[in-house]
PDB file of C-alpha atoms in Angstrom:
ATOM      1  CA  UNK F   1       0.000   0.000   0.000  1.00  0.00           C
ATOM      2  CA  UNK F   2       3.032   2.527   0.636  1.00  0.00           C
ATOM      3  CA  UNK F   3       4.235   2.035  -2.564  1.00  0.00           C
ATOM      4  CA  UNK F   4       1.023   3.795  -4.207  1.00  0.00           C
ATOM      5  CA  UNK F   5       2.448   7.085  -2.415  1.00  0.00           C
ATOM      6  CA  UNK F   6       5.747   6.851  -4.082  1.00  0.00           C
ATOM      7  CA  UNK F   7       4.113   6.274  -7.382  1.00  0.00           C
ATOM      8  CA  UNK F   8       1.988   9.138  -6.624  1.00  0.00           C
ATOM      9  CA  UNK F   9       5.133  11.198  -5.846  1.00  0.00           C
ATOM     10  CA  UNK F  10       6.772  10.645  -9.244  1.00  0.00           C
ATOM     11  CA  UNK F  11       3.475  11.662 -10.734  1.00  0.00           C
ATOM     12  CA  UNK F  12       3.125  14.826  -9.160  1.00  0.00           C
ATOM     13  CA  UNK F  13       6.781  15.713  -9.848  1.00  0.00           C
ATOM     14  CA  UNK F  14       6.337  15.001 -13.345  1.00  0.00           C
ATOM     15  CA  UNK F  15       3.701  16.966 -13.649  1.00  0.00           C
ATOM     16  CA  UNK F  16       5.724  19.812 -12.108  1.00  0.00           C
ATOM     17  CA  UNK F  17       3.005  20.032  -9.049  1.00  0.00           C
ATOM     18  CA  UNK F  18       4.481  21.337  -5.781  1.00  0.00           C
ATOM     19  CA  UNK F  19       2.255  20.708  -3.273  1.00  0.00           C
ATOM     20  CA  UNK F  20      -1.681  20.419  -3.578  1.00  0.00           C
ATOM     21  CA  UNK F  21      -4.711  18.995  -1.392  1.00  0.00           C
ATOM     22  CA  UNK F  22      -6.300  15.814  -1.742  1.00  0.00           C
ATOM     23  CA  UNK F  23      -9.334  14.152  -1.278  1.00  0.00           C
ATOM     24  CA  UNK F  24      -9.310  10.122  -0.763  1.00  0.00           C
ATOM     25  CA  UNK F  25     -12.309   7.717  -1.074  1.00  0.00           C
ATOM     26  CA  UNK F  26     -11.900   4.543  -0.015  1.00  0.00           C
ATOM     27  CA  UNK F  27      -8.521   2.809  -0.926  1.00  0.00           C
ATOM     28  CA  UNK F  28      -7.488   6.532  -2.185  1.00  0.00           C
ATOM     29  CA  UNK F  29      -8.000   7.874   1.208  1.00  0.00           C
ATOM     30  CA  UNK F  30      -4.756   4.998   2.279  1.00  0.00           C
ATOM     31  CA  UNK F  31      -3.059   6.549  -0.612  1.00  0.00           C
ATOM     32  CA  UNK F  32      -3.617   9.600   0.352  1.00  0.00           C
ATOM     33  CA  UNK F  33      -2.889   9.398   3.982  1.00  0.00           C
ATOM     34  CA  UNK F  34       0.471   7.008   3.089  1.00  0.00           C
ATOM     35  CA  UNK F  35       1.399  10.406   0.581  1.00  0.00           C
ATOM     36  CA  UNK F  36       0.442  12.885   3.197  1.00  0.00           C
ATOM     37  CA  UNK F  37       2.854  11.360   5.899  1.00  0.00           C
ATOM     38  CA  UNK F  38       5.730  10.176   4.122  1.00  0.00           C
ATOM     39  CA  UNK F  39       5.523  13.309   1.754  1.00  0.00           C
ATOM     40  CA  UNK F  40       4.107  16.136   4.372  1.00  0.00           C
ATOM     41  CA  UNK F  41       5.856  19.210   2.784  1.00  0.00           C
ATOM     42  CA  UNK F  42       3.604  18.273  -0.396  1.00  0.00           C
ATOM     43  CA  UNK F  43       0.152  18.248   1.100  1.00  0.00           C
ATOM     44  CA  UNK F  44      -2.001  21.779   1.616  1.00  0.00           C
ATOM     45  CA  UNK F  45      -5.028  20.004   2.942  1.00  0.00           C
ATOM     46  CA  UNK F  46      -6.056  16.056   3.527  1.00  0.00           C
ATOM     47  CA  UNK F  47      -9.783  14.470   2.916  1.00  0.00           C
ATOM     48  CA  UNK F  48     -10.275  11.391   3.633  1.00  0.00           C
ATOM     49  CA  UNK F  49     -13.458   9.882   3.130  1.00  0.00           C
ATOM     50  CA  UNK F  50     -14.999   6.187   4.277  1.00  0.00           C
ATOM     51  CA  UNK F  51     -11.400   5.165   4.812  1.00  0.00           C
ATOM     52  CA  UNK F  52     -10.217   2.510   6.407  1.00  0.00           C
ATOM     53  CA  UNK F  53      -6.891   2.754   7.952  1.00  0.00           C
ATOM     54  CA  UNK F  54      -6.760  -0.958   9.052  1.00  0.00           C
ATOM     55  CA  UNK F  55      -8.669  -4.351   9.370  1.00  0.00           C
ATOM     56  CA  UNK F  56      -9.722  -6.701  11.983  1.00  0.00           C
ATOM     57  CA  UNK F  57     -10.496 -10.189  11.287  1.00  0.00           C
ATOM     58  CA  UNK F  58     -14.009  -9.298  11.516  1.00  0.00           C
ATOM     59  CA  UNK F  59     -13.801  -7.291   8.230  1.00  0.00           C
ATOM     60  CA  UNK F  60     -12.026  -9.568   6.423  1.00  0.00           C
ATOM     61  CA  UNK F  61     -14.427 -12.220   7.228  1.00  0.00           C
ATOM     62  CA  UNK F  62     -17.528 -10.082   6.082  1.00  0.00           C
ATOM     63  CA  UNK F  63     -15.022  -9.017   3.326  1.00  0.00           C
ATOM     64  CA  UNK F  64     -14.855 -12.806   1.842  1.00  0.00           C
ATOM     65  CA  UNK F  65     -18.705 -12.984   2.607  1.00  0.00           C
ATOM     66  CA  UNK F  66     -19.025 -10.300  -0.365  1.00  0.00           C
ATOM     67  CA  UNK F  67     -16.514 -12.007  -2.587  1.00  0.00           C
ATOM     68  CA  UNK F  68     -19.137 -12.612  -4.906  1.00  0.00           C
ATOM     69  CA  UNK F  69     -20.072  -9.605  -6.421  1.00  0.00           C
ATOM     70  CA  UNK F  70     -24.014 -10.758  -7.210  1.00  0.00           C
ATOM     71  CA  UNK F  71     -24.226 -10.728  -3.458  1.00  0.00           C
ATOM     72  CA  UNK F  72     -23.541  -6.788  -3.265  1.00  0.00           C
ATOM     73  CA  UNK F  73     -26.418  -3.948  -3.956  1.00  0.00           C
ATOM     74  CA  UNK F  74     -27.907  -3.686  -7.240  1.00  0.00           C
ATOM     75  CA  UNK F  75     -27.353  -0.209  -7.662  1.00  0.00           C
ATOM     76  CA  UNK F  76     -23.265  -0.041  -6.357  1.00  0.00           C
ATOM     77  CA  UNK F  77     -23.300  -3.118  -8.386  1.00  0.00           C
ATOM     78  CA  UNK F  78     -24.161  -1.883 -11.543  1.00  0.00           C
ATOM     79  CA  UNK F  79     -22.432   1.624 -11.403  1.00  0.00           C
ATOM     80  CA  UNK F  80     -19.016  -0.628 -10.967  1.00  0.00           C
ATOM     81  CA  UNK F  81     -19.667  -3.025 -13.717  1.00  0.00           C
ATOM     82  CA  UNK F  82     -20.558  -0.152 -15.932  1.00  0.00           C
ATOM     83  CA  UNK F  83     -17.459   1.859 -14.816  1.00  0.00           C
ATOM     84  CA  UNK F  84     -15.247  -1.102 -15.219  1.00  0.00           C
ATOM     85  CA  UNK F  85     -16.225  -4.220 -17.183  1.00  0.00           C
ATOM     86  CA  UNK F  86     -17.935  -6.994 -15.158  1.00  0.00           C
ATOM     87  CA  UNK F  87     -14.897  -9.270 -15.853  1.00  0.00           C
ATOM     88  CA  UNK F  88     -12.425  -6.795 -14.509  1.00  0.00           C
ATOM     89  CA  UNK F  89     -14.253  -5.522 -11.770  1.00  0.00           C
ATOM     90  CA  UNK F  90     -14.667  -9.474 -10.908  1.00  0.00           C
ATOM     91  CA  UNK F  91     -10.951 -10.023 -11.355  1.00  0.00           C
ATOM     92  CA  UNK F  92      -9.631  -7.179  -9.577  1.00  0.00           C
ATOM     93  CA  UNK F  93     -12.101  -7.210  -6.708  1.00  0.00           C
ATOM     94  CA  UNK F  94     -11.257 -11.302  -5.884  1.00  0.00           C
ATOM     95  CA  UNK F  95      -7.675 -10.214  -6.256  1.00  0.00           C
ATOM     96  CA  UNK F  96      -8.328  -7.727  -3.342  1.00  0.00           C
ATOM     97  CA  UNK F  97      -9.977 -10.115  -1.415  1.00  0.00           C
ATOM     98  CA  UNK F  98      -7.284 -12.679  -1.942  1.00  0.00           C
ATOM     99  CA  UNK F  99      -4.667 -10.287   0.067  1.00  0.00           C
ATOM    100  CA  UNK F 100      -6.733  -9.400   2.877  1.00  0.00           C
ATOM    101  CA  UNK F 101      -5.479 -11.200   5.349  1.00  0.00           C
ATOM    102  CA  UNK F 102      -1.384 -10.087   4.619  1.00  0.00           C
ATOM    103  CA  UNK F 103      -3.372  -6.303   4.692  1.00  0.00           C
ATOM    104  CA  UNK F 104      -4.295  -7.178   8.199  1.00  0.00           C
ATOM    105  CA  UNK F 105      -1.661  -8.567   9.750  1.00  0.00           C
ATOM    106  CA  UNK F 106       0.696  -6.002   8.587  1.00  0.00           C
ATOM    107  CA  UNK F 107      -1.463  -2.894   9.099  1.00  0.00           C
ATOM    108  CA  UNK F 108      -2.410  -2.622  12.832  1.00  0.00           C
ATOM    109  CA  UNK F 109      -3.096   0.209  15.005  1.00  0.00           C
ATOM    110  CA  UNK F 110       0.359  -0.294  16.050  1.00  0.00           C
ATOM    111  CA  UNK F 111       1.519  -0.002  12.811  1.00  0.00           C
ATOM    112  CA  UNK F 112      -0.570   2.992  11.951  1.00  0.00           C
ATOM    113  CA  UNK F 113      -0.038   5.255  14.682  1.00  0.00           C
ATOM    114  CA  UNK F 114       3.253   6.390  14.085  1.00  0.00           C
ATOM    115  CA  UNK F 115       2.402   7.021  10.438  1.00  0.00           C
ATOM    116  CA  UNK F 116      -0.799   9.633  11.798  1.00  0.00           C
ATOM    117  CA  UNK F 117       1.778  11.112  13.772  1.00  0.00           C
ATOM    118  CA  UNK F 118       3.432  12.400  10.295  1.00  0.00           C
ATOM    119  CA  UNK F 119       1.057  13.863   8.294  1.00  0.00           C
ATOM    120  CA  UNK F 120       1.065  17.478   9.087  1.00  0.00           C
ATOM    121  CA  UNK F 121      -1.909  18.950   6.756  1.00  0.00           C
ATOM    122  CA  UNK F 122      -4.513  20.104   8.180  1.00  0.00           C
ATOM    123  CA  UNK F 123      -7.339  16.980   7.470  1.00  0.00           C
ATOM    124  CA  UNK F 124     -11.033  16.808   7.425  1.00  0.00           C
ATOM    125  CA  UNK F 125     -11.941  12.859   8.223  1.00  0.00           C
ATOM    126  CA  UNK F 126     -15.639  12.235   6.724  1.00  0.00           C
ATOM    127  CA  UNK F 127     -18.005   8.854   7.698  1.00  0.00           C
ATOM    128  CA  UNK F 128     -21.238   7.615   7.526  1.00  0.00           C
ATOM    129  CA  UNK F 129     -22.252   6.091  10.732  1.00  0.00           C
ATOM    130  CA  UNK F 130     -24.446   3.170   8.827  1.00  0.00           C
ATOM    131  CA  UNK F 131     -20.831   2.478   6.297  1.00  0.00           C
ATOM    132  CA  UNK F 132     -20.454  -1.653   6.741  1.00  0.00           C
ATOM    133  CA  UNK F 133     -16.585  -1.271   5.974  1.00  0.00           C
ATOM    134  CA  UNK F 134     -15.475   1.269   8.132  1.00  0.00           C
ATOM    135  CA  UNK F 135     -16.293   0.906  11.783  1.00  0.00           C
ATOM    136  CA  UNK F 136     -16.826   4.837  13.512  1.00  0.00           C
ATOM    137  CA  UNK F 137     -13.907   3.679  16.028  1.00  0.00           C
ATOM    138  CA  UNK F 138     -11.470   3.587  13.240  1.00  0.00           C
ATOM    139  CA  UNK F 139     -12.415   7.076  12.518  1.00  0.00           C
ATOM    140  CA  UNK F 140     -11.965   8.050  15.667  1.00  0.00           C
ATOM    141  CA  UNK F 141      -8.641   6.804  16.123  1.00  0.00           C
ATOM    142  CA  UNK F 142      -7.966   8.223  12.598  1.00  0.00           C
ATOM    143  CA  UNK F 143      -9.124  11.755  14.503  1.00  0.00           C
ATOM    144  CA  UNK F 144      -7.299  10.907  18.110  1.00  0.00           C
ATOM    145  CA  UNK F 145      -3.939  10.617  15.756  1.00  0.00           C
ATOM    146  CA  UNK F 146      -3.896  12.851  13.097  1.00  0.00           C
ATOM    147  CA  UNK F 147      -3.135  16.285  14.361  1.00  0.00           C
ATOM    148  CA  UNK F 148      -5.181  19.321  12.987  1.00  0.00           C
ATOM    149  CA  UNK F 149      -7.551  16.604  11.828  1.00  0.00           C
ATOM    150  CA  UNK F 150     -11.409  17.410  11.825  1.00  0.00           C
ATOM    151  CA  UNK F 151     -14.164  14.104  12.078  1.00  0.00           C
ATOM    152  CA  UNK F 152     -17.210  14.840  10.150  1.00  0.00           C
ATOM    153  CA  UNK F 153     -20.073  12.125  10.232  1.00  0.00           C
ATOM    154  CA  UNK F 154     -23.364  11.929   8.547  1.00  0.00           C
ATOM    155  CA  UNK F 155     -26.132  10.514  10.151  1.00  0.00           C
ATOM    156  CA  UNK F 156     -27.371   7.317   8.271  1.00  0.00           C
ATOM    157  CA  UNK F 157     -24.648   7.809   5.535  1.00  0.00           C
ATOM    158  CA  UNK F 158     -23.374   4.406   3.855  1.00  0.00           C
ATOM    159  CA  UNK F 159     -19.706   3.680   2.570  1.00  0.00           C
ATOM    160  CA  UNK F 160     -20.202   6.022  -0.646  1.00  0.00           C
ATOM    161  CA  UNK F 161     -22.297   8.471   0.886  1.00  0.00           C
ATOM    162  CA  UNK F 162     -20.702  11.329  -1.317  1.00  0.00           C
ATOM    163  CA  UNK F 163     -23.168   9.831  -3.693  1.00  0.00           C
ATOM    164  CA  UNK F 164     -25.938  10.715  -1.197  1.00  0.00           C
ATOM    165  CA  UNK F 165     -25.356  13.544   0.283  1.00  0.00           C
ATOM    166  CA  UNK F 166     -23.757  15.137  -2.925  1.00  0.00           C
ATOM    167  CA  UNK F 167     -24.458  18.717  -2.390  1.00  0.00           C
ATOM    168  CA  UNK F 168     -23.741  18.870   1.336  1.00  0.00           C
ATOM    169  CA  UNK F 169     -20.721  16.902   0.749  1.00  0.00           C
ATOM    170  CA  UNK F 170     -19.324  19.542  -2.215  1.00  0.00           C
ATOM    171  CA  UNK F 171     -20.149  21.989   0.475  1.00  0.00           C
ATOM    172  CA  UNK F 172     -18.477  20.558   3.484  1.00  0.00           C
ATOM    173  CA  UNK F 173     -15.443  20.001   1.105  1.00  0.00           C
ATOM    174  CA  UNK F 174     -15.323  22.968  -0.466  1.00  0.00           C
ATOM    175  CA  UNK F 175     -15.733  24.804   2.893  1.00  0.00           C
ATOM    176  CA  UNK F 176     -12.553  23.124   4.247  1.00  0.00           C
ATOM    177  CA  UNK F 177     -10.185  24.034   0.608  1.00  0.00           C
ATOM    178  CA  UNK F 178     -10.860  27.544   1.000  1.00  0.00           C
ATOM    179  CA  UNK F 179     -10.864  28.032   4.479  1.00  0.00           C
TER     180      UNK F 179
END
């Protein structure tokens, strides 16, 4: 997972960008968090949104439950498999699954703590308190150790709730760039 922040690095130097803010769904937000520590004189402002910084082996079993992608919600479902391809989304998404358990041993609290304690921007954490994949105590911890760091949660808001709440999510983000 580090590695994405080095690759990220040689992007951003390519394209002659000096420092900027970013905003990370998901698996972006542990790009995004991995960049903003081990690249801190590079990041204006953090956003990290429905991210989980690490697993338990409770996730990972409810993880393998939803291997199968006909088991997940019709809508999600589709918007995926017309964004990607059914075949690659299949591939890609079992491939995932497949490493979960090396993602979980390696990346503990323990292990994440001292990471938090790098990243210097100032970083607005955002959750919806009904998301299956990221537990509201992982967001606090993400807000405990991340200084300058902000929680934001929306009541009944689901793992993509930027979908949801759209316009009062452009607005809460927006609010936090300029400010």
């Amino acid at each position: 997972l580090e590695v994405n922040a080095d690759i990220l690095n040689d992007f951003l130097e390519h394209l002659k960008i000096r420092k900027c803010s970013f905003l990370g769904y998901s698996a972006g937000g542990i790009t995004s968090f991995f960049f903003a520590a081990k690249y801190p004189e590079k990041v204006e402002k953090l956003i990290l949104t429905s991210t989980n910084p690490f697993l338990t082996q409770q996730q990972v079993k409810y993880f393998k439950s939803i291997r199968d992608i006909s088991k997940w919600e019709q809508q999600t479902r589709e918007s995926l498999i017309e964004q990607y391809g059914v075949e690659y989304l299949t591939s890609m998404w079992e491939s995932y699954i497949d490493n979960l358990d090396n993602v979980a041993k390696k990346y503990t609290q323990e292990f994440m703590k001292p990471i938090f304690n790098k990243i210097e921007a100032e970083t607005l954490i955002v959750y919806g308190d009904k998301d299956p994949f990221t537990p509201k105590n992982f967001m606090e911890f993400m807000t405990e150790n991340i200084k300058r760091s902000k929680l934001v949660v929306y009541p009944g808001g689901r793992h993509n709730l930027h979908n949801h709440k759209l316009d009062d999510f452009n607005k809460k983000v927006a609010e936090f760039i300029l400010t």
